[in-house]
């Protein structure tokens, strides 16, 4: 049984090596996406505001954005009020599925960028590569399969090398390369497996959730292309934002999902003060009717069921920012471990194949001599 498991462990690694390397490298970079964006594009990402600066009305910000982008409708809005990071608007081009992104200073109403397609900036391109390999739904399937294989590799590795804990920190540096690489492979695999399993499980869930959403919403090929606002012109999004804050104690809206499809209403996603470090910044929601502005429902993550709390924790667990800078650095480093595991594992696989070939040639030579 152990030999069979070892064989499947090797085959699984070979099959998924390329996608896992892509996911590993891009994921480690994306742990610090905001910092990289702020460094590369400070004119887009960073606003110069004082402690007393007040946000411009959300309605005014939206009107400014749409006036500068005729032929588009808003699909979402990213909200910040930390006096440092700019807002971001998400635009949908009329009659298409093309989403674009634009940055705006929420304290003076100035547009900080022109609208650009999703994936235009390097980190956004890396995010698409990480999630879908630039292949949309087909790529999401590849990512889901890679996540399943990663789960198997992590679990099978722990089973295969469960006794390695006794000699975990014993590295035979003076041994032949095959033995040293085997020690390195086991050492890295055992230490990184718990975190890699978390990353694979949470990432795989998001992939399959996105796939199922696409199938359920557009499985018949019937996409609805927006050509005009789907909400009442009487709606004040600034009033709804303030109302959402009043509906849930300590609530702070972080993202506004616009009704860009007929069945959707207006939903604010935000954070609340909580003792649970795994509650995300989009954990609590407040929804309003897109025609009347009437409150439809609200969900305080502090009062939510176990399943919702569990699923919400995936965001911080996947990117590792539940413990601040320290856990992000750990997640960044561990996220790169599949690169080393792939390199050492590939060498060990190649070495075993060479040894088998040499043994086979030796047996053939002995048999030939016996016949002679």
Short mmCIF file of C-alpha atoms in Angstrom, two decimals, residues 15-283:
data_model
loop_
_atom_site.label_atom_id
_atom_site.label_comp_id
_atom_site.label_asym_id
_atom_site.label_seq_id
_atom_site.Cartn_x
_atom_site.Cartn_y
_atom_site.Cartn_z
CA UNK A 15 0.94 15.87 -13.65
CA UNK A 16 0.33 19.06 -11.69
CA UNK A 17 3.88 20.41 -11.55
CA UNK A 18 3.51 23.26 -14.04
CA UNK A 19 0.17 24.65 -12.79
CA UNK A 20 1.30 24.29 -9.18
CA UNK A 21 4.51 26.18 -9.89
CA UNK A 22 2.52 28.99 -11.52
CA UNK A 23 0.07 29.11 -8.61
CA UNK A 24 2.92 28.98 -6.09
CA UNK A 25 4.98 31.83 -7.55
CA UNK A 26 2.07 34.13 -8.35
CA UNK A 27 0.38 33.46 -5.01
CA UNK A 28 3.48 34.38 -3.03
CA UNK A 29 3.77 37.65 -4.94
CA UNK A 30 0.08 38.44 -4.47
CA UNK A 31 0.35 38.19 -0.68
CA UNK A 32 1.85 41.70 -0.98
CA UNK A 33 -0.29 42.90 -3.88
CA UNK A 34 -1.38 46.17 -2.28
CA UNK A 35 2.17 47.08 -1.26
CA UNK A 36 3.49 46.28 -4.75
CA UNK A 37 0.74 48.33 -6.40
CA UNK A 38 1.40 51.25 -4.06
CA UNK A 39 5.11 51.09 -4.85
CA UNK A 40 4.69 50.79 -8.62
CA UNK A 41 1.66 53.09 -8.99
CA UNK A 42 1.52 55.51 -6.05
CA UNK A 43 -0.36 58.09 -8.13
CA UNK A 44 -3.23 55.59 -8.44
CA UNK A 45 -3.18 53.87 -5.08
CA UNK A 46 -2.18 56.53 -2.57
CA UNK A 47 -4.12 59.63 -1.52
CA UNK A 48 -2.78 62.54 0.50
CA UNK A 49 -5.44 63.15 3.15
CA UNK A 50 -5.36 64.58 6.65
CA UNK A 51 -6.92 63.06 9.73
CA UNK A 52 -9.86 65.43 9.39
CA UNK A 53 -10.47 64.80 5.66
CA UNK A 54 -14.00 63.72 4.85
CA UNK A 55 -15.14 61.48 2.03
CA UNK A 56 -16.88 63.08 -0.93
CA UNK A 57 -20.41 61.79 -1.37
CA UNK A 58 -20.45 58.40 -3.06
CA UNK A 59 -23.07 59.67 -5.49
CA UNK A 60 -20.75 62.48 -6.59
CA UNK A 61 -17.82 60.07 -7.01
CA UNK A 62 -19.95 57.78 -9.15
CA UNK A 63 -21.29 60.60 -11.30
CA UNK A 64 -17.76 61.89 -11.90
CA UNK A 65 -16.60 58.41 -12.90
CA UNK A 66 -19.50 57.75 -15.26
CA UNK A 67 -19.26 61.23 -16.83
CA UNK A 68 -15.65 60.49 -17.73
CA UNK A 69 -16.57 57.06 -19.12
CA UNK A 70 -19.65 57.28 -21.36
CA UNK A 71 -20.86 53.89 -22.57
CA UNK A 72 -20.14 52.23 -19.24
CA UNK A 73 -22.07 51.32 -16.09
CA UNK A 74 -20.73 50.70 -12.60
CA UNK A 75 -20.60 47.09 -11.47
CA UNK A 76 -18.94 47.68 -8.11
CA UNK A 77 -17.11 50.15 -5.92
CA UNK A 78 -14.24 49.56 -3.50
CA UNK A 79 -14.43 51.89 -0.50
CA UNK A 80 -11.62 53.02 1.79
CA UNK A 81 -11.54 55.60 4.55
CA UNK A 82 -8.07 55.14 6.04
CA UNK A 83 -6.76 58.51 4.70
CA UNK A 84 -4.18 56.63 2.66
CA UNK A 85 -5.61 54.28 0.03
CA UNK A 86 -7.78 55.44 -2.87
CA UNK A 87 -11.21 54.15 -3.86
CA UNK A 88 -11.57 51.98 -6.96
CA UNK A 89 -14.55 51.81 -9.29
CA UNK A 90 -15.38 48.78 -11.45
CA UNK A 91 -16.95 49.60 -14.79
CA UNK A 92 -18.77 47.39 -17.30
CA UNK A 93 -18.76 48.36 -20.96
CA UNK A 94 -22.23 48.51 -22.47
CA UNK A 95 -23.27 45.38 -24.34
CA UNK A 96 -20.23 43.37 -23.28
CA UNK A 97 -18.77 41.37 -20.39
CA UNK A 98 -15.71 43.61 -20.31
CA UNK A 99 -14.94 44.88 -16.82
CA UNK A 100 -12.56 47.76 -16.25
CA UNK A 101 -11.06 49.43 -13.20
CA UNK A 102 -10.51 53.07 -12.35
CA UNK A 103 -9.03 54.81 -9.29
CA UNK A 104 -10.44 57.94 -7.68
CA UNK A 105 -9.50 60.15 -4.73
CA UNK A 106 -12.46 59.83 -2.39
CA UNK A 107 -11.48 62.98 -0.46
CA UNK A 108 -11.47 65.48 -3.34
CA UNK A 109 -13.30 63.60 -6.13
CA UNK A 110 -10.32 63.64 -8.53
CA UNK A 111 -9.94 60.77 -10.96
CA UNK A 112 -6.48 59.28 -10.43
CA UNK A 113 -6.38 57.07 -13.52
CA UNK A 114 -8.13 56.28 -16.74
CA UNK A 115 -10.31 53.20 -16.93
CA UNK A 116 -8.28 50.09 -17.81
CA UNK A 117 -9.37 46.47 -18.49
CA UNK A 118 -9.03 44.01 -15.64
CA UNK A 119 -5.60 42.44 -15.93
CA UNK A 120 -4.03 45.56 -17.42
CA UNK A 121 -1.74 46.17 -14.45
CA UNK A 122 0.91 43.59 -13.63
CA UNK A 123 -0.49 42.45 -10.28
CA UNK A 124 -4.03 42.21 -11.68
CA UNK A 125 -2.64 40.13 -14.55
CA UNK A 126 -0.86 37.90 -12.03
CA UNK A 127 -4.14 37.53 -10.12
CA UNK A 128 -5.90 36.28 -13.25
CA UNK A 129 -2.97 33.98 -14.00
CA UNK A 130 -3.09 32.64 -10.44
CA UNK A 131 -6.83 32.03 -10.47
CA UNK A 132 -7.67 31.00 -14.05
CA UNK A 133 -4.35 30.75 -15.94
CA UNK A 134 -5.81 33.46 -18.22
CA UNK A 135 -8.33 30.90 -19.53
CA UNK A 136 -11.50 32.08 -17.75
CA UNK A 137 -13.76 29.20 -16.68
CA UNK A 138 -11.61 26.55 -18.35
CA UNK A 139 -8.64 27.82 -16.40
CA UNK A 140 -10.68 27.75 -13.19
CA UNK A 141 -11.22 24.04 -13.80
CA UNK A 142 -7.46 23.57 -14.17
CA UNK A 143 -6.90 25.47 -10.94
CA UNK A 144 -9.50 23.34 -9.15
CA UNK A 145 -7.86 20.13 -10.37
CA UNK A 146 -4.45 21.44 -9.28
CA UNK A 147 -5.85 22.23 -5.83
CA UNK A 148 -7.21 18.70 -5.48
CA UNK A 149 -3.84 17.26 -6.45
CA UNK A 150 -2.10 19.57 -3.98
CA UNK A 151 -4.43 18.32 -1.23
CA UNK A 152 -3.56 14.74 -2.18
CA UNK A 153 0.16 15.50 -2.28
CA UNK A 154 0.06 17.16 1.13
CA UNK A 155 -1.97 14.37 2.73
CA UNK A 156 -0.06 11.53 1.11
CA UNK A 157 3.28 13.16 1.94
CA UNK A 158 2.35 13.34 5.62
CA UNK A 159 1.34 9.65 5.54
CA UNK A 160 4.45 8.53 3.63
CA UNK A 161 6.88 10.45 5.82
CA UNK A 162 4.98 10.40 9.11
CA UNK A 163 8.04 8.90 10.88
CA UNK A 164 10.30 11.63 9.57
CA UNK A 165 9.35 13.80 12.56
CA UNK A 166 11.83 11.83 14.68
CA UNK A 167 14.70 13.04 12.49
CA UNK A 168 13.11 16.21 11.18
CA UNK A 169 16.12 18.46 11.71
CA UNK A 170 18.72 15.86 10.71
CA UNK A 171 20.09 16.78 7.30
CA UNK A 172 22.74 14.47 5.83
CA UNK A 173 24.75 17.19 4.09
CA UNK A 174 27.75 14.93 3.47
CA UNK A 175 25.70 12.19 1.88
CA UNK A 176 25.31 11.67 -1.87
CA UNK A 177 23.06 14.17 -3.66
CA UNK A 178 20.16 11.72 -3.86
CA UNK A 179 20.07 11.25 -0.08
CA UNK A 180 20.51 14.96 0.62
CA UNK A 181 17.74 15.90 -1.81
CA UNK A 182 15.50 13.27 -0.24
CA UNK A 183 16.09 14.81 3.21
CA UNK A 184 15.42 18.31 1.87
CA UNK A 185 12.23 17.16 0.13
CA UNK A 186 10.91 15.49 3.28
CA UNK A 187 11.93 18.38 5.53
CA UNK A 188 10.24 21.03 3.37
CA UNK A 189 7.20 18.87 2.69
CA UNK A 190 6.49 17.99 6.31
CA UNK A 191 6.91 21.54 7.60
CA UNK A 192 4.97 23.27 4.82
CA UNK A 193 2.18 20.71 4.28
CA UNK A 194 -0.29 22.11 6.86
CA UNK A 195 -0.20 25.60 5.35
CA UNK A 196 -0.13 24.30 1.75
CA UNK A 197 -3.18 22.15 2.50
CA UNK A 198 -5.01 25.23 3.82
CA UNK A 199 -4.06 27.19 0.70
CA UNK A 200 -5.14 24.35 -1.59
CA UNK A 201 -8.44 23.77 0.20
CA UNK A 202 -9.46 27.44 0.28
CA UNK A 203 -8.26 28.11 -3.27
CA UNK A 204 -10.00 25.01 -4.60
CA UNK A 205 -13.24 26.07 -2.91
CA UNK A 206 -13.14 29.50 -4.58
CA UNK A 207 -12.48 27.91 -7.96
CA UNK A 208 -15.35 25.47 -7.77
CA UNK A 209 -17.65 28.14 -6.28
CA UNK A 210 -16.88 30.43 -9.23
CA UNK A 211 -17.42 27.60 -11.69
CA UNK A 212 -20.76 26.60 -10.17
CA UNK A 213 -21.87 30.25 -10.14
CA UNK A 214 -21.06 30.53 -13.83
CA UNK A 215 -22.95 27.30 -14.59
CA UNK A 216 -25.99 28.28 -12.53
CA UNK A 217 -26.15 31.87 -13.76
CA UNK A 218 -25.08 31.46 -17.36
CA UNK A 219 -25.17 27.73 -18.00
CA UNK A 220 -27.64 28.14 -20.84
CA UNK A 221 -25.38 30.69 -22.51
CA UNK A 222 -27.79 33.48 -21.69
CA UNK A 223 -25.63 36.37 -20.53
CA UNK A 224 -27.33 39.67 -19.78
CA UNK A 225 -25.34 42.59 -21.15
CA UNK A 226 -25.97 45.81 -19.32
CA UNK A 227 -26.79 48.86 -21.44
CA UNK A 228 -28.34 51.17 -18.83
CA UNK A 229 -28.56 51.45 -15.04
CA UNK A 230 -30.63 48.69 -13.46
CA UNK A 231 -31.37 50.70 -10.33
CA UNK A 232 -33.81 53.54 -9.78
CA UNK A 233 -32.39 57.01 -10.56
CA UNK A 234 -33.81 58.12 -7.21
CA UNK A 235 -31.42 55.86 -5.31
CA UNK A 236 -28.75 57.66 -3.26
CA UNK A 237 -25.84 55.30 -2.71
CA UNK A 238 -24.29 57.66 -0.16
CA UNK A 239 -27.49 57.50 1.89
CA UNK A 240 -27.51 53.70 1.63
CA UNK A 241 -23.85 53.57 2.67
CA UNK A 242 -24.58 55.60 5.79
CA UNK A 243 -27.69 53.55 6.47
CA UNK A 244 -25.68 50.33 6.23
CA UNK A 245 -23.37 51.67 8.95
CA UNK A 246 -26.38 52.31 11.15
CA UNK A 247 -27.89 48.86 10.59
CA UNK A 248 -24.98 46.92 12.14
CA UNK A 249 -22.99 48.13 15.16
CA UNK A 250 -19.37 49.13 14.27
CA UNK A 251 -20.01 48.27 10.60
CA UNK A 252 -17.70 49.78 7.96
CA UNK A 253 -18.59 49.17 4.31
CA UNK A 254 -15.67 48.09 2.15
CA UNK A 255 -17.26 47.07 -1.14
CA UNK A 256 -20.48 47.99 -2.92
CA UNK A 257 -21.88 45.40 -5.34
CA UNK A 258 -24.08 47.15 -7.88
CA UNK A 259 -27.11 45.52 -9.54
CA UNK A 260 -25.42 44.77 -12.87
CA UNK A 261 -27.78 41.85 -13.60
CA UNK A 262 -31.62 41.90 -13.38
CA UNK A 263 -31.87 39.56 -10.38
CA UNK A 264 -29.27 41.42 -8.30
CA UNK A 265 -29.93 44.14 -5.77
CA UNK A 266 -27.61 46.58 -3.97
CA UNK A 267 -25.29 44.97 -1.44
CA UNK A 268 -22.61 46.44 0.80
CA UNK A 269 -19.90 44.12 2.09
CA UNK A 270 -17.95 45.27 5.12
CA UNK A 271 -16.15 44.66 8.38
CA UNK A 272 -17.16 44.84 12.02
CA UNK A 273 -15.17 44.96 15.21
CA UNK A 274 -14.68 41.37 16.29
CA UNK A 275 -12.58 39.24 18.58
CA UNK A 276 -12.27 36.60 15.87
CA UNK A 277 -9.08 37.33 13.87
CA UNK A 278 -10.40 35.29 10.93
CA UNK A 279 -13.43 37.50 10.29
CA UNK A 280 -12.70 39.17 6.94
CA UNK A 281 -13.18 42.77 5.89
CA UNK A 282 -16.14 41.69 3.72
CA UNK A 283 -17.75 39.34 6.24
#
